[in-house]
Amino acid sequence: MGDQRRWFILLPASGLALGVFLAFGSDASPLVLAAWIAATVVGQMLEVPAGPEDRVFLGIGVVVAAAVALRDPWSIGAIMALSASIASVATATRDSRRRYLTSFHLAEIAAVWGLALVSYPIFRITRSSPIGDDGAALLAIAAGGVAWFGIRTLVRTITGTQSQLLGIGFVWISSLRNWPSVVAVFTFGALFGLLAPEFGIWALPAAAFQYAFAHLARRRYHDAQRTYRQTIEALGRITEIAGLSAPGHAAATARLAGGMARMRGIHPGTVD
């Protein structure tokens, strides 16, 4: 536990030092950097459900927006490093349970830097092609988003405790099911980054409308899944209500069958 707390202190301190160093090479003004950093920190404090047991911080959407709008690696690196450090300290101050280095923290850190390392070279290579700067930026963000999602899922699968209980294959497939929520956040950031230079602050409601529609559709989908599961559970209790089986028999049987299926690596959708 002491080692985890030491790493949790060391990582934000290193991020602050790296962010300050990158800020000196940035083409953006200090005011612009401060605005993007503040927006990213606020986004990192807000999380949305990405599945039954997963969540995505809106900060990654702000990082994507900054990458598309600024297109300067020094600026993006400074925003990522400084906002991640400030957000981790703010989160730990607000919630004492998050003062330790967990698989979730490792996954988020590795994923966001994976996004940067993949997207920037692609943007540099393709910006002189016929698709232009905007097309190159979107292509780079799409490739970086795939890298972000894959690295995040991989790190959480390998380092999380669930993989030891349920098997790496099951946790990996289960995490991949949450991609629609991730795409919605990335699309929000990319759309805002493209519209901001032309529409200014009015780009925010335009991008937010797209995200709100996708979020509402995803929310209703999860509600429909929950209603379906509740219906199955109610039907399974009919024999208990009629006195034909012991109370809790159906739930215990379902948990046992689900556990055996997960240990065998059966697809999560089939298990559900």
Rosetta silent file (secondary structure, phi, psi, omega in degrees, C-alpha in Angstrom):
SEQUENCE: MGDQRRWFILLPASGLALGVFLAFGSDASPLVLAAWIAATVVGQMLEVPAGPEDRVFLGIGVVVAAAVALRDPWSIGAIMALSASIASVATATRDSRRRYLTSFHLAEIAAVWGLALVSYPIFRITRSSPIGDDGAALLAIAAGGVAWFGIRTLVRTITGTQSQLLGIGFVWISSLRNWPSVVAVFTFGALFGLLAPEFGIWALPAAAFQYAFAHLARRRYHDAQRTYRQTIEALGRITEIAGLSAPGHAAATARLAGGMARMRGIHPGTVD
SCORE:     score description
SCORE:     0.000 S_00000001
   1 L     0.000  -39.637  178.260    0.000    0.000    0.000 S_00000001
   2 H   -63.411  -39.198  177.899    2.861    2.367    0.801 S_00000001
   3 H   -63.869  -39.224  179.509    4.446    1.732   -2.617 S_00000001
   4 H   -63.253  -43.363  179.808    1.148    2.507   -4.324 S_00000001
   5 H   -67.075  -35.363  178.541    0.820    5.824   -2.501 S_00000001
   6 H   -64.743  -43.023  178.537    4.418    6.692   -3.327 S_00000001
   7 H   -66.854  -35.791 -178.870    3.803    6.081   -7.018 S_00000001
   8 H   -68.476  -25.687  174.192    0.562    8.054   -6.888 S_00000001
   9 H   -82.593  -38.386 -177.098    2.537   11.038   -5.568 S_00000001
  10 H   -68.048  -40.913 -176.932    5.443   10.577   -7.969 S_00000001
  11 H   -63.208  -48.951  176.622    3.349   10.371  -11.133 S_00000001
  12 H   -61.575  -38.159  178.676    1.531   13.742  -10.709 S_00000001
  13 H   -63.480  -42.585  177.405    4.802   15.436   -9.756 S_00000001
  14 H   -64.512  -39.937  178.386    6.490   14.036  -12.860 S_00000001
  15 H   -63.178  -39.648  177.411    3.511   15.086  -14.966 S_00000001
  16 H   -63.421  -43.973  179.522    3.699   18.651  -13.672 S_00000001
  17 H   -63.177  -43.940  179.264    7.408   18.866  -14.466 S_00000001
  18 H   -65.182  -41.671 -179.222    6.877   17.435  -17.955 S_00000001
  19 H   -63.171  -42.069  178.341    3.912   19.712  -18.610 S_00000001
  20 H   -63.781  -41.635  178.890    5.831   22.860  -17.647 S_00000001
  21 H   -61.587  -45.361 -179.065    8.727   21.805  -19.884 S_00000001
  22 H   -68.740  -31.379 -178.687    6.416   21.213  -22.870 S_00000001
  23 H   -63.463  -31.333  179.888    4.556   24.478  -22.260 S_00000001
  24 H   -67.105  -26.429  178.637    7.742   26.459  -22.945 S_00000001
  25 L   -95.189    3.787 -175.707    7.863   25.018  -26.473 S_00000001
  26 L   -75.146  145.276  174.293    4.159   25.558  -27.155 S_00000001
  27 L   -82.654  -17.985 -178.861    2.947   27.856  -29.931 S_00000001
  28 L   -79.665  154.052  178.103   -0.226   28.642  -27.972 S_00000001
  29 L   -72.898  156.904  177.739   -0.443   31.540  -25.549 S_00000001
  30 H   -57.200  -33.992  179.749   -0.415   30.844  -21.792 S_00000001
  31 H   -66.617  -42.198  178.670   -4.054   31.961  -21.602 S_00000001
  32 H   -65.230  -43.909  177.486   -5.125   29.476  -24.281 S_00000001
  33 H   -60.528  -43.938 -179.314   -3.181   26.668  -22.596 S_00000001
  34 H   -62.378  -38.621  179.439   -4.702   27.540  -19.227 S_00000001
  35 H   -65.515  -44.681  179.206   -8.217   27.474  -20.707 S_00000001
  36 H   -66.635  -39.079  178.483   -7.706   24.055  -22.306 S_00000001
  37 H   -63.944  -44.505  179.053   -6.096   22.667  -19.137 S_00000001
  38 H   -62.279  -42.512  179.062   -8.983   23.933  -16.991 S_00000001
  39 H   -64.245  -39.225  179.365  -11.545   22.437  -19.391 S_00000001
  40 H   -67.168  -40.823  178.501   -9.704   19.095  -19.397 S_00000001
  41 H   -62.546  -44.408  177.281   -9.511   19.014  -15.591 S_00000001
  42 H   -60.867  -42.134  178.291  -13.241   19.695  -15.332 S_00000001
  43 H   -62.776  -36.126  178.716  -13.864   16.958  -17.894 S_00000001
  44 H   -69.528  -18.718  177.207  -11.747   14.524  -15.897 S_00000001
  45 L   -85.388   -9.870 -179.248  -13.961   15.163  -12.882 S_00000001
  46 L  -110.163  129.373  179.561  -17.020   14.148  -14.900 S_00000001
  47 E  -127.502  147.477  179.887  -17.596   10.528  -15.819 S_00000001
  48 E  -124.314  147.883  179.523  -20.275    8.829  -17.868 S_00000001
  49 E   -67.075  137.045  177.558  -21.224    5.154  -17.887 S_00000001
  50 E  -116.622    4.835 -177.426  -19.679    3.147  -20.709 S_00000001
  51 E   167.711 -178.252 -178.727  -21.145   -0.199  -19.726 S_00000001
  52 L   -58.409  -35.449 -176.418  -22.479   -2.130  -16.753 S_00000001
  53 L  -133.087   29.533 -178.028  -19.191   -1.856  -14.847 S_00000001
  54 E  -136.498  161.549  178.230  -17.174    0.736  -16.756 S_00000001
  55 E  -148.694  156.465  179.300  -17.007    4.505  -17.064 S_00000001
  56 E  -128.520  132.719  177.161  -15.313    7.040  -19.300 S_00000001
  57 E   -82.497  139.172 -178.956  -14.084   10.461  -18.213 S_00000001
  58 L   -71.264  -10.076  178.584  -15.125   13.355  -20.453 S_00000001
  59 H   -59.887  -32.730 -179.793  -11.602   14.752  -20.197 S_00000001
  60 H   -65.700  -31.465  175.325  -10.464   12.545  -23.065 S_00000001
  61 H   -66.040  -37.883  177.357  -13.028   14.290  -25.259 S_00000001
  62 H   -67.166  -39.471  177.572  -11.524   17.671  -24.336 S_00000001
  63 H   -61.558  -42.425  177.877   -8.032   16.359  -25.153 S_00000001
  64 H   -62.336  -43.068  178.591   -9.280   15.243  -28.573 S_00000001
  65 H   -61.266  -42.673  179.083  -10.849   18.662  -29.139 S_00000001
  66 H   -64.711  -39.347  179.986   -7.591   20.393  -28.212 S_00000001
  67 H   -63.630  -40.501 -179.287   -5.606   18.099  -30.520 S_00000001
  68 H   -73.486  -37.810 -175.817   -7.866   18.888  -33.481 S_00000001
  69 H   -77.325  -42.547 -174.501   -8.072   22.627  -32.766 S_00000001
  70 H   -90.013  -43.965  178.033   -4.425   23.366  -31.889 S_00000001
  71 L    57.115   36.373  177.859   -2.496   20.699  -33.848 S_00000001
  72 L  -125.643  116.175 -174.656    0.706   21.499  -31.975 S_00000001
  73 H   -61.261  -33.569  179.379    2.408   18.537  -30.238 S_00000001
  74 H   -67.330  -42.063  179.513    4.023   20.733  -27.582 S_00000001
  75 H   -65.496  -45.667 -178.508    0.698   22.306  -26.660 S_00000001
  76 H   -64.213  -42.359  178.234   -1.146   18.974  -26.609 S_00000001
  77 H   -62.081  -41.549  178.536    1.575   17.347  -24.518 S_00000001
  78 H   -64.489  -42.060  179.345    1.513   20.216  -22.021 S_00000001
  79 H   -63.421  -44.963 -178.848   -2.289   20.060  -21.761 S_00000001
  80 H   -63.490  -48.342 -175.259   -2.269   16.287  -21.275 S_00000001
  81 H   -67.918  -47.376 -176.614    0.499   16.236  -18.672 S_00000001
  82 H   -69.853  -42.525 -179.235   -0.643   19.215  -16.610 S_00000001
  83 H   -67.275  -38.030  178.763   -4.355   18.390  -16.672 S_00000001
  84 H   -63.910  -41.389 -179.759   -3.741   14.736  -15.756 S_00000001
  85 H   -67.175  -47.315 -178.977   -1.604   15.741  -12.772 S_00000001
  86 H   -64.489  -41.528 -179.090   -4.010   18.417  -11.539 S_00000001
  87 H   -65.608  -38.258  179.680   -7.044   16.165  -12.032 S_00000001
  88 H   -66.446  -39.631  177.842   -5.459   13.267  -10.119 S_00000001
  89 H   -67.178  -42.935  179.977   -4.633   15.528   -7.174 S_00000001
  90 H   -64.606  -40.080  179.376   -8.107   17.084   -7.227 S_00000001
  91 H   -66.481  -42.033  178.851   -9.771   13.675   -7.401 S_00000001
  92 H   -66.148  -33.846  177.721   -7.662   12.309   -4.542 S_00000001
  93 H   -68.154  -37.436 -178.895   -8.491   15.366   -2.445 S_00000001
  94 H   -77.293  -33.941 -176.516  -12.191   14.890   -3.078 S_00000001
  95 L  -133.031  108.560 -177.020  -12.204   11.103   -2.602 S_00000001
  96 H   -65.940  -19.342 -179.900   -9.659    9.548   -0.233 S_00000001
  97 H   -72.270  -12.828 -177.658  -10.289    6.107   -1.733 S_00000001
  98 H  -105.445   28.288  179.222   -8.567    7.242   -4.961 S_00000001
  99 L   -95.087   14.804 -178.645   -5.221    8.076   -3.391 S_00000001
 100 L  -123.990  148.633  178.985   -3.676    4.827   -4.500 S_00000001
 101 L   -75.101  117.238 -177.687   -2.273    3.749   -7.828 S_00000001
 102 L  -118.436  172.500  177.067   -4.764    1.274   -9.315 S_00000001
 103 H   -61.607  -30.203  179.038   -5.121   -0.580  -12.581 S_00000001
 104 H   -65.771  -44.316  178.045   -7.660    2.060  -13.600 S_00000001
 105 H   -63.184  -45.518 -179.679   -5.087    4.876  -13.174 S_00000001
 106 H   -59.833  -42.114 -178.795   -2.419    2.917  -15.047 S_00000001
 107 H   -64.879  -42.613 -179.117   -4.811    2.226  -17.909 S_00000001
 108 H   -65.527  -42.804 -179.736   -5.864    5.871  -18.239 S_00000001
 109 H   -64.837  -48.529 -178.861   -2.259    7.139  -18.198 S_00000001
 110 H   -63.692  -38.780 -176.076   -1.006    4.555  -20.683 S_00000001
 111 H   -67.939  -43.227 -175.843   -3.997    5.043  -22.998 S_00000001
 112 H   -69.769  -34.754  176.242   -3.784    8.825  -23.283 S_00000001
 113 H   -76.301  -29.318  172.546   -0.069    8.767  -24.076 S_00000001
 114 H   -62.857  -39.805  176.380   -0.666    5.920  -26.514 S_00000001
 115 H   -58.638  -45.572 -177.985   -3.182    8.166  -28.273 S_00000001
 116 H   -65.680  -43.687 -176.017   -0.578   10.925  -28.573 S_00000001
 117 H   -68.998  -26.269  179.439    2.210    8.651  -29.792 S_00000001
 118 H   -88.459  -42.919 -172.542    0.001    7.111  -32.494 S_00000001
 119 H   -72.926  -37.976 -175.383   -1.957   10.141  -33.690 S_00000001
 120 H   -64.541  -48.949  178.271    0.878   12.667  -34.062 S_00000001
 121 H   -59.805  -37.524  179.624    3.042   10.685  -36.544 S_00000001
 122 H   -65.364  -40.042  178.574   -0.036    9.883  -38.625 S_00000001
 123 H   -64.312  -42.242 -179.503   -1.008   13.550  -38.717 S_00000001
 124 H   -64.397  -36.190 -177.064    2.497   14.592  -39.767 S_00000001
 125 H   -76.240  -38.950 -170.733    2.593   12.010  -42.539 S_00000001
 126 H   -96.251   -8.626 -175.128   -0.886   12.592  -43.971 S_00000001
 127 L   -68.103  -23.973  178.478   -1.323   16.375  -43.631 S_00000001
 128 L   -90.247    2.274  179.311    0.424   16.969  -46.976 S_00000001
 129 L   -82.109  173.619 -179.240   -1.816   14.441  -48.745 S_00000001
 130 L   -60.435  -18.701 -177.855   -4.959   15.390  -50.729 S_00000001
 131 L   -74.714  -13.976  174.975   -7.158   15.009  -47.616 S_00000001
 132 H    77.451 -177.263 -177.247   -5.676   18.203  -46.167 S_00000001
 133 H   -65.385  -45.213 -177.898   -5.141   19.257  -42.563 S_00000001
 134 H   -64.272  -44.652  178.332   -8.692   18.590  -41.406 S_00000001
 135 H   -64.497  -39.431  177.942   -8.807   15.146  -42.955 S_00000001
 136 H   -65.113  -38.563  178.876   -5.380   14.317  -41.562 S_00000001
 137 H   -64.253  -43.365  179.514   -6.455   15.457  -38.096 S_00000001
 138 H   -67.005  -40.158  177.782   -9.568   13.274  -38.172 S_00000001
 139 H   -63.401  -41.781  179.375   -7.621   10.292  -39.484 S_00000001
 140 H   -64.889  -41.188  179.168   -5.011   10.745  -36.759 S_00000001
 141 H   -67.530  -37.807  178.376   -7.658   10.999  -34.043 S_00000001
 142 H   -62.974  -46.053  178.249   -9.436    7.899  -35.364 S_00000001
 143 H   -66.126  -42.405  177.268   -6.202    5.883  -35.280 S_00000001
 144 H   -63.563  -35.322  177.709   -5.264    7.355  -31.907 S_00000001
 145 H   -64.955  -40.484  176.250   -8.709    6.542  -30.558 S_00000001
 146 H   -62.463  -42.321  178.097   -8.326    2.899  -31.558 S_00000001
 147 H   -64.811  -42.894  179.199   -4.929    2.856  -29.835 S_00000001
 148 H   -58.405  -48.367 -177.464   -6.367    4.591  -26.755 S_00000001
 149 H   -67.156  -42.302 -179.144   -9.206    2.098  -26.437 S_00000001
 150 H   -66.654  -44.052  179.809   -7.013   -0.935  -27.106 S_00000001
 151 H   -66.757  -42.982  179.116   -4.262    0.088  -24.672 S_00000001
 152 H   -59.591  -46.243 -179.757   -6.764    1.045  -21.986 S_00000001
 153 H   -66.205  -41.664 -178.153   -8.571   -2.261  -22.306 S_00000001
 154 H   -64.276  -47.265 -178.568   -5.350   -4.271  -22.434 S_00000001
 155 H   -64.163  -43.355  179.589   -3.808   -2.665  -19.343 S_00000001
 156 H   -66.931  -32.398  179.132   -7.001   -2.988  -17.322 S_00000001
 157 H   -69.391  -42.817 -175.714   -7.377   -6.584  -18.422 S_00000001
 158 H   -74.927  -41.771 -173.387   -3.831   -7.575  -17.452 S_00000001
 159 H   -93.709  -14.848 -177.225   -3.513   -5.613  -14.208 S_00000001
 160 L   -75.116  156.201  178.512   -7.090   -5.775  -12.906 S_00000001
 161 L   -73.645  -24.139 -178.683   -8.250   -8.221  -10.273 S_00000001
 162 H   -63.521  -33.922 -178.113  -11.213   -9.275  -12.422 S_00000001
 163 H   -64.940  -29.365  178.501   -8.921  -11.002  -14.909 S_00000001
 164 H   -73.519  -29.502 -177.889   -7.665  -13.286  -12.153 S_00000001
 165 H   -90.279  -38.419 -172.836  -11.200  -14.261  -11.191 S_00000001
 166 H  -107.505  -12.896 -176.823  -12.962  -14.364  -14.557 S_00000001
 167 L    99.098  139.986 -177.109  -10.147  -14.959  -17.009 S_00000001
 168 H   -62.537  -41.416 -178.672   -8.319  -12.479  -19.246 S_00000001
 169 H   -60.234  -43.569 -178.711  -10.280  -13.450  -22.351 S_00000001
 170 H   -66.374  -45.122 -179.540  -13.650  -12.807  -20.757 S_00000001
 171 H   -64.070  -39.162  179.014  -12.645   -9.435  -19.289 S_00000001
 172 H   -62.017  -49.785 -179.095  -11.120   -8.359  -22.616 S_00000001
 173 H   -65.216  -39.463  179.492  -14.231   -9.204  -24.633 S_00000001
 174 H   -62.485  -40.554  179.639  -16.474   -7.650  -21.993 S_00000001
 175 H   -67.951  -35.168 -179.040  -14.498   -4.380  -22.111 S_00000001
 176 H   -66.283  -19.044 -179.699  -14.631   -4.248  -25.905 S_00000001
 177 L   -69.931  -13.218 -174.462  -18.426   -4.138  -25.731 S_00000001
 178 L   -92.769   11.624 -175.147  -18.229   -0.563  -24.401 S_00000001
 179 H   -62.187  -31.354 -179.578  -16.841    0.975  -27.603 S_00000001
 180 H   -59.967  -38.204  178.865  -20.026    2.934  -28.580 S_00000001
 181 H   -66.809  -36.934  178.751  -19.721    5.189  -25.517 S_00000001
 182 H   -67.240  -42.281  178.692  -16.047    5.805  -26.271 S_00000001
 183 H   -61.349  -38.920  179.436  -16.813    6.676  -29.902 S_00000001
 184 H   -62.711  -42.101  179.800  -19.438    9.186  -28.744 S_00000001
 185 H   -67.465  -43.234  179.762  -16.928   10.982  -26.503 S_00000001
 186 H   -66.054  -39.195  179.018  -14.240   11.044  -29.213 S_00000001
 187 H   -64.861  -39.563  176.347  -16.722   12.289  -31.814 S_00000001
 188 H   -58.459  -47.315 -179.741  -17.798   15.086  -29.490 S_00000001
 189 H   -64.542  -44.626 -178.908  -14.184   16.203  -29.076 S_00000001
 190 H   -64.936  -41.150 -179.751  -13.329   15.980  -32.770 S_00000001
 191 H   -65.448  -42.409  178.487  -16.467   17.856  -33.819 S_00000001
 192 H   -64.946  -42.039  179.316  -15.838   20.642  -31.331 S_00000001
 193 H   -61.972  -35.166  178.971  -12.197   20.902  -32.389 S_00000001
 194 H   -75.017  -36.608 -174.736  -13.193   21.279  -36.051 S_00000001
 195 H   -85.110  -25.606 -173.338  -15.980   23.805  -35.424 S_00000001
 196 H   -57.585  -44.002 -179.789  -14.292   25.950  -32.764 S_00000001
 197 H   -61.558  -26.902 -176.849  -12.030   27.974  -35.128 S_00000001
 198 H   -96.914  -38.794 -172.933  -15.053   28.975  -37.232 S_00000001
 199 H  -107.009   -8.877  179.890  -17.941   29.172  -34.750 S_00000001
 200 H    65.975 -134.162 -176.389  -16.159   29.966  -31.492 S_00000001
 201 H   -66.493  -22.324 -179.783  -18.187   29.231  -28.383 S_00000001
 202 H   -71.033  -11.108  174.790  -21.181   28.182  -30.512 S_00000001
 203 H   -68.848  -25.489 -178.491  -19.264   25.049  -31.440 S_00000001
 204 H   -64.780  -52.350  177.902  -19.918   23.744  -27.926 S_00000001
 205 H   -63.428  -32.314  178.914  -23.728   23.372  -28.210 S_00000001
 206 H   -64.559  -44.616  178.765  -23.351   21.935  -31.725 S_00000001
 207 H   -72.734  -36.646 -178.858  -20.964   19.226  -30.509 S_00000001
 208 H   -66.135  -33.441  178.709  -22.867   18.720  -27.259 S_00000001
 209 H   -62.747  -43.769  177.859  -26.112   18.055  -29.143 S_00000001
 210 H   -60.782  -45.205 -178.030  -24.479   15.191  -31.033 S_00000001
 211 H   -67.443  -40.278 -179.197  -23.072   13.729  -27.825 S_00000001
 212 H   -61.331  -39.957  178.352  -26.352   14.138  -25.918 S_00000001
 213 H   -62.753  -46.593  179.962  -28.220   12.228  -28.624 S_00000001
 214 H   -65.500  -40.190 -179.598  -25.693    9.358  -28.562 S_00000001
 215 H   -65.465  -41.748  179.333  -25.618    9.312  -24.755 S_00000001
 216 H   -63.846  -42.539  178.854  -29.422    9.208  -24.533 S_00000001
 217 H   -62.657  -42.770  178.723  -29.608    6.349  -27.041 S_00000001
 218 H   -65.154  -39.893  179.178  -26.961    4.403  -25.099 S_00000001
 219 H   -62.888  -42.037  179.172  -28.745    5.098  -21.815 S_00000001
 220 H   -67.887  -32.931  176.931  -32.041    3.778  -23.169 S_00000001
 221 H   -64.154  -44.464  177.952  -30.262    0.697  -24.475 S_00000001
 222 H   -65.176  -37.125  177.330  -28.877   -0.047  -20.996 S_00000001
 223 H   -63.641  -39.648  178.207  -32.333    0.562  -19.497 S_00000001
 224 H   -65.595  -39.265  176.792  -33.832   -1.936  -21.936 S_00000001
 225 H   -62.980  -42.812  179.746  -31.166   -4.489  -20.998 S_00000001
 226 H   -64.292  -40.066  178.114  -31.869   -3.979  -17.300 S_00000001
 227 H   -63.975  -39.510  178.585  -35.623   -4.395  -17.853 S_00000001
 228 H   -62.593  -44.131  179.685  -34.987   -7.610  -19.790 S_00000001
 229 H   -64.876  -40.209  179.101  -32.827   -9.000  -16.982 S_00000001
 230 H   -65.118  -35.402  177.450  -35.433   -8.065  -14.377 S_00000001
 231 H   -65.523  -43.900  178.202  -38.116   -9.838  -16.412 S_00000001
 232 H   -62.150  -41.770  179.230  -36.023  -13.006  -16.584 S_00000001
 233 H   -63.996  -38.847  178.756  -35.370  -12.839  -12.841 S_00000001
 234 H   -65.258  -41.588  178.198  -39.101  -12.426  -12.150 S_00000001
 235 H   -65.409  -35.101  179.730  -39.942  -15.427  -14.307 S_00000001
 236 H   -68.324  -18.561 -178.559  -37.286  -17.471  -12.528 S_00000001
 237 L   -93.026    0.773 -178.672  -38.960  -16.812   -9.173 S_00000001
 238 H   -61.002  -43.048 -179.653  -42.339  -18.192  -10.205 S_00000001
 239 H   -67.005  -31.139  177.483  -41.500  -21.649   -8.891 S_00000001
 240 H   -69.790  -41.646  178.794  -40.289  -20.153   -5.613 S_00000001
 241 H   -64.575  -35.941  179.421  -43.505  -18.177   -5.175 S_00000001
 242 L   -77.829   -5.245  179.004  -45.506  -21.312   -5.915 S_00000001
 243 L    80.984   16.615 -178.511  -43.530  -23.200   -3.272 S_00000001
 244 L   -88.427  -12.625  177.706  -42.029  -25.642   -5.747 S_00000001
 245 L  -147.224  163.485 -177.242  -38.417  -24.698   -4.905 S_00000001
 246 L   -70.364  150.084  177.945  -36.487  -23.167   -2.029 S_00000001
 247 L   -59.724  136.031  179.413  -36.236  -19.358   -1.801 S_00000001
 248 L    83.524   -0.042 -176.670  -33.185  -18.010   -3.661 S_00000001
 249 H   -64.781  -43.030 -177.278  -32.747  -21.218   -5.660 S_00000001
 250 H   -65.421  -43.287 -179.694  -33.145  -19.512   -9.062 S_00000001
 251 H   -65.810  -40.792  179.357  -30.687  -16.719   -8.250 S_00000001
 252 H   -65.256  -40.332  178.012  -28.118  -19.145   -6.861 S_00000001
 253 H   -64.565  -40.604  179.022  -28.418  -21.352   -9.944 S_00000001
 254 H   -64.511  -42.137  178.912  -28.012  -18.329  -12.241 S_00000001
 255 H   -64.709  -40.411  179.522  -24.885  -17.169  -10.393 S_00000001
 256 H   -65.202  -45.145  179.934  -23.378  -20.640  -10.536 S_00000001
 257 H   -65.073  -41.153  178.762  -24.108  -21.034  -14.248 S_00000001
 258 H   -65.148  -41.225  178.164  -22.761  -17.558  -15.016 S_00000001
 259 H   -62.811  -42.541  178.365  -19.587  -18.165  -13.029 S_00000001
 260 H   -64.487  -38.893 -179.873  -18.929  -21.449  -14.808 S_00000001
 261 H   -66.348  -40.290  179.480  -19.511  -19.808  -18.201 S_00000001
 262 H   -65.941  -41.596  179.557  -17.098  -16.972  -17.419 S_00000001
 263 H   -64.303  -27.708  178.066  -14.411  -19.366  -16.263 S_00000001
 264 L   -83.413   -5.872  178.315  -14.769  -21.221  -19.566 S_00000001
 265 L    80.185   21.902  178.852  -14.264  -17.971  -21.490 S_00000001
 266 L   -68.060  147.319 -176.614  -17.718  -17.900  -23.092 S_00000001
 267 L   -55.484  136.782 -179.273  -18.598  -14.596  -24.788 S_00000001
 268 H   -56.337  -37.085  178.514  -20.054  -12.064  -22.286 S_00000001
 269 H   -62.208  -36.988  177.262  -23.111  -11.489  -24.449 S_00000001
 270 H   -69.425  -39.456  179.357  -23.936  -15.182  -24.303 S_00000001
 271 H   -63.377  -45.240  178.860  -23.399  -15.261  -20.529 S_00000001
 272 L   -62.164    0.000    0.000  -25.731  -12.295  -20.006 S_00000001
